[in-house]
Short mmCIF file of C-alpha atoms and ligand atoms in Angstrom, two decimals:
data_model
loop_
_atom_site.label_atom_id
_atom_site.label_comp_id
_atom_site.label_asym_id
_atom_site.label_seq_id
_atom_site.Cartn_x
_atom_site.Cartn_y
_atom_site.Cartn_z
CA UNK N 1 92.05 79.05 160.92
CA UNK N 2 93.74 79.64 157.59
CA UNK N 3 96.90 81.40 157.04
CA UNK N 4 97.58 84.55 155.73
CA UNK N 5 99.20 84.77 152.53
CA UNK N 6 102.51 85.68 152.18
CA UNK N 7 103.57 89.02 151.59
CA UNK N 8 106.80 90.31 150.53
CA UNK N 9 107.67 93.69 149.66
CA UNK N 10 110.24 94.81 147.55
CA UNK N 11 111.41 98.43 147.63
CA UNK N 12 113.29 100.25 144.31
CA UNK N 13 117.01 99.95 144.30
CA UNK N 14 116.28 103.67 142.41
CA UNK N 15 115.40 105.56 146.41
CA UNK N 16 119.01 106.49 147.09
CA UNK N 17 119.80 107.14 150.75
CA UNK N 18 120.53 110.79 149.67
CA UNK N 19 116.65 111.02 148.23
CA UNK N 20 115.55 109.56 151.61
CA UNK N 21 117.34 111.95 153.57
CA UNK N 22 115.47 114.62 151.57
CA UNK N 23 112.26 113.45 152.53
CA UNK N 24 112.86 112.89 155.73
CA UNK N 25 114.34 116.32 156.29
CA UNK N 26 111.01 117.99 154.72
CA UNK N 27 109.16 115.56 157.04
CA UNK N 28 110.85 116.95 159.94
CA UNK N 29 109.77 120.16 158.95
CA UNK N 30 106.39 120.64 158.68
CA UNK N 31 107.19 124.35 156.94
CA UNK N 32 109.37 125.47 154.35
CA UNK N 33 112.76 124.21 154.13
CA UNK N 34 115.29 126.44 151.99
CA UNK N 35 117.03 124.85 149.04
CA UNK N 36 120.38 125.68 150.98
CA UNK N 37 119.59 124.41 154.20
CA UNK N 38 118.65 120.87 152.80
CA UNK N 39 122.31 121.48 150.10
CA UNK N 40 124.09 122.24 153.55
CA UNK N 41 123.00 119.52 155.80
CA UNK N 42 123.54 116.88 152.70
CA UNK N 43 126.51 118.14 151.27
CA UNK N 44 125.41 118.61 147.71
CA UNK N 45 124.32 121.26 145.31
CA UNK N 46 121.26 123.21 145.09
CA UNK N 47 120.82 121.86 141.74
CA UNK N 48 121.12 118.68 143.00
CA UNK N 49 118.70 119.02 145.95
CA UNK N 50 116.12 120.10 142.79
CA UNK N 51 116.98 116.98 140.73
CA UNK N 52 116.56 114.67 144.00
CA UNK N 53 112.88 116.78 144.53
CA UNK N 54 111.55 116.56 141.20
CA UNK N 55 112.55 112.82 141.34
CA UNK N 56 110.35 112.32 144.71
CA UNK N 57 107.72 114.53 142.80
CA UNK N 58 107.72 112.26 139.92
CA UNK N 59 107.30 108.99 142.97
CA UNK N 60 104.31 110.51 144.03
CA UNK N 61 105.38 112.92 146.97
CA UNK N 62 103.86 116.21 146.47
CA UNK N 63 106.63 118.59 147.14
CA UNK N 64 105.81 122.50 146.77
CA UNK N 65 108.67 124.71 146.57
CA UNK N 66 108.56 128.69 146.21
CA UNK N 67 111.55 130.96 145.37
CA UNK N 68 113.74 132.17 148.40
CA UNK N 69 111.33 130.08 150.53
CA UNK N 70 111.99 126.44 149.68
CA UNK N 71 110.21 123.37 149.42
CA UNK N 72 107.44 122.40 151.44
CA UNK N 73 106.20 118.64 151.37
CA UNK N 74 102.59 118.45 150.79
CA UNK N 75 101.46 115.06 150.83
CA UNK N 76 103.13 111.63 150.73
CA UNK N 77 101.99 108.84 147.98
CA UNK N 78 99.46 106.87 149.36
CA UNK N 79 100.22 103.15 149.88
CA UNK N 80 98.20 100.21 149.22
CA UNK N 81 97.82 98.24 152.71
CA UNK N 82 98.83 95.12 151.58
CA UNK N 83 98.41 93.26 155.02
CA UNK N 84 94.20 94.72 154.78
CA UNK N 85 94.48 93.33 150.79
CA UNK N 86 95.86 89.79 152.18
CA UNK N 87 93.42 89.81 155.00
CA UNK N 88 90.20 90.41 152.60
CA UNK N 89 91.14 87.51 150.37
CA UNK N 90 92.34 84.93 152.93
CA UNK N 91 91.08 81.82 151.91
CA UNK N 92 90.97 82.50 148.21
CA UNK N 93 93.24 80.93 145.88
CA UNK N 94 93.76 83.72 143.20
CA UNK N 95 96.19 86.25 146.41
CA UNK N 96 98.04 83.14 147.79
CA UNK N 97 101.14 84.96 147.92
CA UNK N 98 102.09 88.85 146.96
CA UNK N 99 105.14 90.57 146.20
CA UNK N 100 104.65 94.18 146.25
CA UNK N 101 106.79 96.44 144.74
CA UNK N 102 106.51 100.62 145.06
CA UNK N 103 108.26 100.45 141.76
CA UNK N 104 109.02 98.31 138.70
CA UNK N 105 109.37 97.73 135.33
CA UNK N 106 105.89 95.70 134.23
CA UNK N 107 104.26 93.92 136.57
CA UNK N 108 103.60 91.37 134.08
CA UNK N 109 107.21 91.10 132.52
CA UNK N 110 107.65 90.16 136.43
CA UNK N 111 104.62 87.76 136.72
CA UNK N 112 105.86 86.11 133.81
CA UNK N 113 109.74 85.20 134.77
CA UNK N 114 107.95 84.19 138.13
CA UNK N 115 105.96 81.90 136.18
CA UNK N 116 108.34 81.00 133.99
CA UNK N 117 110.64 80.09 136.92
CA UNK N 118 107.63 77.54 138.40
CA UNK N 119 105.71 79.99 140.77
CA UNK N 120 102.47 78.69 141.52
CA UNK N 121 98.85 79.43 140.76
CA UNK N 122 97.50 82.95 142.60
CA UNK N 123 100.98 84.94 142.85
CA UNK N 124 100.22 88.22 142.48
CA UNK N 125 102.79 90.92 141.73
CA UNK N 126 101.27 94.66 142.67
CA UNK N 127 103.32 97.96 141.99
CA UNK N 128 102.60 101.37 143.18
CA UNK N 129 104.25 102.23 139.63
CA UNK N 130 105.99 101.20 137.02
CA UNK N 131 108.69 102.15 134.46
CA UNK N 132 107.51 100.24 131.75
CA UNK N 133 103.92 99.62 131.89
CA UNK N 134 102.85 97.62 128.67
CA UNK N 135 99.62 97.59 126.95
CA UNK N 136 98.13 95.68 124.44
CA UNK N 137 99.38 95.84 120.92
CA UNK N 138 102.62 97.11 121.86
CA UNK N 139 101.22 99.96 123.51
CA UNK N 140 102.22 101.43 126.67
CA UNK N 141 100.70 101.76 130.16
CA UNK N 142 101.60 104.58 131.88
CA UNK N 143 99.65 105.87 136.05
CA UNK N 144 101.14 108.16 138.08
CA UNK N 145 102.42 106.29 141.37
CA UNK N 146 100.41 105.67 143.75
CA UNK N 147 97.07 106.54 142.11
CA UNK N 148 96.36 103.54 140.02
CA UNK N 149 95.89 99.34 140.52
CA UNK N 150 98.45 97.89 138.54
CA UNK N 151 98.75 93.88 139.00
CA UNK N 152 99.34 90.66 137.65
CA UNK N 153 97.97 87.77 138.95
CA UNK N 154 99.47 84.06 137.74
CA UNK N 155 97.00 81.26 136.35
CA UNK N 156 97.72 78.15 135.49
CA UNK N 157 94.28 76.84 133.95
CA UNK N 158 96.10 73.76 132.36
CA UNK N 159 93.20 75.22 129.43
CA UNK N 160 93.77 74.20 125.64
CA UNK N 161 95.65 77.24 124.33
CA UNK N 162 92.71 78.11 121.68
CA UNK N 163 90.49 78.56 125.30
CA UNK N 164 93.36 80.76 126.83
CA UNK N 165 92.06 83.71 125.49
CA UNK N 166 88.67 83.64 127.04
CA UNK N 167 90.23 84.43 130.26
CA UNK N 168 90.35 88.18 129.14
CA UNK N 169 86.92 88.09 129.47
CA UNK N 170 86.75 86.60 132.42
CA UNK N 171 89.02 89.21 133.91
CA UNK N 172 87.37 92.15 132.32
CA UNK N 173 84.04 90.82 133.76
CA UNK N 174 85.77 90.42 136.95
CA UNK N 175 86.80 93.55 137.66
CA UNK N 176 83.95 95.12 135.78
CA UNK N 177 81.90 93.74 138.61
CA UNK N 178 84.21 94.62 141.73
CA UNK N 179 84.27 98.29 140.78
CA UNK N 180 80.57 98.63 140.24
CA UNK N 181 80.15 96.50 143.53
CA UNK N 182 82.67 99.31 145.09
CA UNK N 183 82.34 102.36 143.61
CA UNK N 184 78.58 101.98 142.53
CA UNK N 185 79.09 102.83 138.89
CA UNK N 186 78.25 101.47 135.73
CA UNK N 187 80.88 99.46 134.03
CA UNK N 188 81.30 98.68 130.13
CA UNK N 189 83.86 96.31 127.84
CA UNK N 190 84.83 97.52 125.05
CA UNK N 191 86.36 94.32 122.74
CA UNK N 192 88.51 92.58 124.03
CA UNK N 193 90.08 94.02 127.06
CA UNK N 194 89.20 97.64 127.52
CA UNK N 195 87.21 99.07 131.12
CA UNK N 196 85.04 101.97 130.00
CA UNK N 197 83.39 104.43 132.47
CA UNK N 198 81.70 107.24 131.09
CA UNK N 199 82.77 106.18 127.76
CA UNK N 200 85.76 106.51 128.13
CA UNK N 201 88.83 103.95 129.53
CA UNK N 202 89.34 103.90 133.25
CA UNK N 203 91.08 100.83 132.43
CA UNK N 204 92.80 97.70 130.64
CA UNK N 205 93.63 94.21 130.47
CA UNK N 206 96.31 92.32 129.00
CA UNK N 207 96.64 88.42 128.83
CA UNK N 208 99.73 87.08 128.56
CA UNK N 209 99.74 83.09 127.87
CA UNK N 210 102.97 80.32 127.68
CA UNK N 211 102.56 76.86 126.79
CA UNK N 212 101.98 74.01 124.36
CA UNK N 213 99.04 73.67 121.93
CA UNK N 214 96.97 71.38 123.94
CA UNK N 215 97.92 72.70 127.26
CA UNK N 216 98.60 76.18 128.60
CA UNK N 217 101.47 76.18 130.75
CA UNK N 218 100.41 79.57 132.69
CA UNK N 219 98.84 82.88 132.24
CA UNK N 220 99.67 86.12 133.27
CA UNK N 221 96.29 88.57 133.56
CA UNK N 222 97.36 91.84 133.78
CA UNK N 223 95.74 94.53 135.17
CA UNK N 224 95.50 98.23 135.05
CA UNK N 225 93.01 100.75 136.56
CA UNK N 226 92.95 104.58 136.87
CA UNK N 227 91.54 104.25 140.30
CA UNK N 228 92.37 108.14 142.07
CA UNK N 229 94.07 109.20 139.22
CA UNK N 230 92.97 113.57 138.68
CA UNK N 231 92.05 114.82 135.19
CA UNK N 232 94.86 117.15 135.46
CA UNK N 233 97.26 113.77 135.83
CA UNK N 234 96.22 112.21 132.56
CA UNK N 235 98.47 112.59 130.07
CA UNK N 236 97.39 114.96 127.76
CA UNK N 237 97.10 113.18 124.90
CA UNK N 238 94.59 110.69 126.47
CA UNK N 239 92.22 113.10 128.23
CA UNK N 240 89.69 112.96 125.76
CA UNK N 241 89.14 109.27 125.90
CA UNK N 242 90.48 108.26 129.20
CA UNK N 243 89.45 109.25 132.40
CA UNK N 244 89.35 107.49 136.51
CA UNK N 245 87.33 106.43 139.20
CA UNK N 246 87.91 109.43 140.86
CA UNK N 247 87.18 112.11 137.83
CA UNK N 248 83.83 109.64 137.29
CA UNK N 249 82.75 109.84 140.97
CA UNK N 250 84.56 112.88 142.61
CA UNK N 251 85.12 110.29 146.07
CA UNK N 252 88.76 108.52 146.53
CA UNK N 253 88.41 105.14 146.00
CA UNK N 254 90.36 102.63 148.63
CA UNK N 255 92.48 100.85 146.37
CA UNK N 256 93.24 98.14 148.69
CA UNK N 257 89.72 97.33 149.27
CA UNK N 258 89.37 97.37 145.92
CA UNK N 259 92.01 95.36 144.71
CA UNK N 260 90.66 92.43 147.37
CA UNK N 261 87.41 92.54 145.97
CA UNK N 262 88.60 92.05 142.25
CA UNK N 263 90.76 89.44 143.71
CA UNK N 264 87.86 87.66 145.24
CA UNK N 265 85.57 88.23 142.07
CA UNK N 266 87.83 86.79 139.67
CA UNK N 267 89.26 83.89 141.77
CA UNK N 268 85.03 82.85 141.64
CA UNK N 269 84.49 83.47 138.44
CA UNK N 270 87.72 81.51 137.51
CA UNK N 271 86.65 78.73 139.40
CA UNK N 272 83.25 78.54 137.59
CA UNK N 273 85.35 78.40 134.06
CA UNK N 274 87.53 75.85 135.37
CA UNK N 275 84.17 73.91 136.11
CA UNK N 276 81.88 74.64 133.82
CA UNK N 277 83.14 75.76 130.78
CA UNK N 278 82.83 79.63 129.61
CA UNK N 279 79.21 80.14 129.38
CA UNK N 280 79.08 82.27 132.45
CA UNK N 281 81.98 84.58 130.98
CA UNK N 282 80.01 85.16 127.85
CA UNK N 283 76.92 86.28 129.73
CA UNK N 284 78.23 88.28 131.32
CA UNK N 285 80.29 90.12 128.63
CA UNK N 286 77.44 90.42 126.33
CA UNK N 287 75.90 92.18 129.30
CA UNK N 288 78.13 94.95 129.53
CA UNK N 289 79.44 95.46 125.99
CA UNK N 290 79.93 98.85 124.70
CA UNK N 291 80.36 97.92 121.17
CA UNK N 292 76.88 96.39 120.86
CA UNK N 293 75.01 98.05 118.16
CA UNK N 294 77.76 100.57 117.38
CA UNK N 295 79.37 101.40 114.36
CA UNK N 296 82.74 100.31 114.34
CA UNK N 297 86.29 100.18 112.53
CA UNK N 298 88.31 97.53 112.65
CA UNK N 299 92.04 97.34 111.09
CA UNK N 300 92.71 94.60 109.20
CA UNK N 301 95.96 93.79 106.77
CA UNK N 302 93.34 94.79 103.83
CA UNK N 303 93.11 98.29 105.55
CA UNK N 304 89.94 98.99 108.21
CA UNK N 305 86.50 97.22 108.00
CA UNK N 306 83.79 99.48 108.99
CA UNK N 307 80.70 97.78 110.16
CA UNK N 308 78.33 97.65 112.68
CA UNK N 309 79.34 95.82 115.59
CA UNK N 310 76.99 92.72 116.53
CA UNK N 311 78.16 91.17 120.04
CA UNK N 312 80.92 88.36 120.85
CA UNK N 313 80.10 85.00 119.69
CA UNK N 314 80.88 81.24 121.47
CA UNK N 315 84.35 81.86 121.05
CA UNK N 316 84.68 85.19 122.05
CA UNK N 317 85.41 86.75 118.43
CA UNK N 318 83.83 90.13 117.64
CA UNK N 319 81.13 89.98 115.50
CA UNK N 320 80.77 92.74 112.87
CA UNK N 321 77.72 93.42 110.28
CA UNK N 322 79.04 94.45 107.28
CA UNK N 323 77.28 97.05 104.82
CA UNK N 324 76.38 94.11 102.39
CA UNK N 325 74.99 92.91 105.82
CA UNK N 326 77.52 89.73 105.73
CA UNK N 327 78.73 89.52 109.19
CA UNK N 328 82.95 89.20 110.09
CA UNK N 329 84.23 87.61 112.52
CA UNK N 330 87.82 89.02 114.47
CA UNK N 331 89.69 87.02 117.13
CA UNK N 332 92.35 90.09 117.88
CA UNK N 333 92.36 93.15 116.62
CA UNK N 334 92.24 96.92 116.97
CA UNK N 335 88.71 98.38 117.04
CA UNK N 336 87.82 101.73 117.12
CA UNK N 337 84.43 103.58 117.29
CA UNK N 338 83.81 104.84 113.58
CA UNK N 339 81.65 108.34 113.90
C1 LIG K 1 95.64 97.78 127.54
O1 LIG K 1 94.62 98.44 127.73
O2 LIG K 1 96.27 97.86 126.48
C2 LIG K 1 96.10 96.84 128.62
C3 LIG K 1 96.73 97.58 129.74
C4 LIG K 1 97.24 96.66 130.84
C5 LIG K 1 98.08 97.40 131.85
C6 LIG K 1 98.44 96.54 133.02
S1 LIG K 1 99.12 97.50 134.34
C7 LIG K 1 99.56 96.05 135.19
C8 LIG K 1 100.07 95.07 134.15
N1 LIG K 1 101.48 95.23 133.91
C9 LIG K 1 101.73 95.71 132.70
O3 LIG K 1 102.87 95.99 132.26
N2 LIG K 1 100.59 95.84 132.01
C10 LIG K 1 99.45 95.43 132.78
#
């Protein structure tokens, strides 16, 4: 029989005993528990009873609390079940080892010392939340714990750097395929590394690579999912063009089972670039691209190209028709649906 992969689990230096003792006194009491029972039995203020709360609140614990009544805990963040995740993808090489963390900074700024310090192929570095979430483009990532997917797996491809890139594609179509294979809706990429449900972004990608020109050293693939993230949780800026699994489908989504099954996706679609090249990839992308056909602006140093877009070609560029019908070709960039 194989062996399980190794788990390890790493919890925040930031839950100090005094913010454990809070929860476990609200556990303990199914009811309300006044402000100034919890300040007497810790020893603290009642302002600082409400600053330890609202910090559980913002870990994911649902904590209600009502004037000259108290607080009353409502419902604990739900944890992924790492031991079901490592179980689901025995065998597989992308989920060789985990380290799980309920919070962290970036799951990829992780992946990558990891790498950088020699850790091997299929590490994968899962957080409940994190601090620092980054995007693509500078951008930020931000989930509310507990509700989200938010991993990194380690690659090392030993690709040609100018290949390295291809692998967001891969992922997207990766996970693209797990969710609809899961949650039994239809899944779109939006150039380069967007997931779009609904049209609008459940999700993202970013691809993080290290190594010489002629051979990659490793590759961090980052991943980020609104899985059972609520409309009302989104920050409000976004909640016009992002949304979840759970506002697209009204169900809860197991997160564990699907963070195994995008495990075991990718690590076979991996496998089939490593061996034959990135045909597959391409196929695949063209088959669920969401800027086919659309009128699109992209920004360029010159200021933004508007065109219409016209699929990916071999290399994974973005192909755009121009007015004068010339067609451009982008290898990075920021596009944006022009209306
Ligand atoms: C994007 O759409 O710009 C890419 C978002 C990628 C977010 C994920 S969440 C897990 C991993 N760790 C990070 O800091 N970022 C990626």
């Amino acid at each position: 029989m194989e062996s399980s992969a190794s788990i390890v689990f790493i919890e925040s230096q930031r839950m100090s005993p005094r913010k454990k003792t809070v929860i476990e006194i609200l556990r303990d009491n199914p009811g309300f528990v006044s402000g100034q029972a919890i300040s007497d039995s810790l020893g603290i203020s009642r302002n600082a009873v409400h600053k330890h709360v609202n910090s559980l609140r913002a870990r994911g614990f649902r904590i209600l609390g009502i004037s000259r009544r108290g607080y009353r805990l409502e419902e604990e963040p739900r944890r992924l079940v790492m031991p079901v995740v490592a179980k689901l993808t025995r065998g597989a090489t992308l989920g060789t080892s985990f380290r799980y963390y309920d919070e962290i900074e970036s799951t990829n700024a992780e992946a990558k010392r990891l790498a950088a310090d020699g850790a091997p192929e299929g590490t994968v570095v899962v957080a409940e939340s994190q601090l620092k979430g980054r995007g693509r483009l500078g951008r930020t990532w931000t989930s509310p714990p507990g509700k989200g997917l938010l991993f990194s797996v380690i690659l090392r491809p030993g690709l040609a750097m100018t290949d390295a890139h291809l692998l967001t594609l891969t992922t997207g179509d990766a996970v693209a395929e797990a969710i609809e294979a899961q949650v039994k809706i239809p899944v779109h990429l939006k150039w380069p590394n967007d997931l779009i449900v609904d049209n609008r972004k459940a999700g993202g990608i970013l691809l993080e690579v290290s190594g010489e020109q002629d051979r990659v050293d490793w590759v961090v693939a980052g991943i980020g999912i609104n899985v059972n993230v609520e409309f009302a949780e989104l920050p409000v800026t976004l909640r016009k063009t992002a949304t979840s699994l759970k506002i697209a489908t009204d169900k809860t989504v197991d997160r564990s089972v699907l963070l195994a099954r995008i495990l075991l996706t990718f690590d076979k679609a991996y496998r089939d670039c490593l061996a034959n090249g990135f045909e597959r990839t391409l196929r695949e992308f063209r088959e669920r691209d969401y800027l086919l056909h659309r009128s699109v602006s992209m920004q360029t140093r010159e200021g933004p190209v508007v065109g219409e877009a016209a699929g990916i070609d071999d290399r994974g560029a973005l192909l755009v028709a121009l007015p004068d019908r010339h067609v451009r070709r982008f290898h990075s960039g920021d596009v944006t649906l022009h209306h």
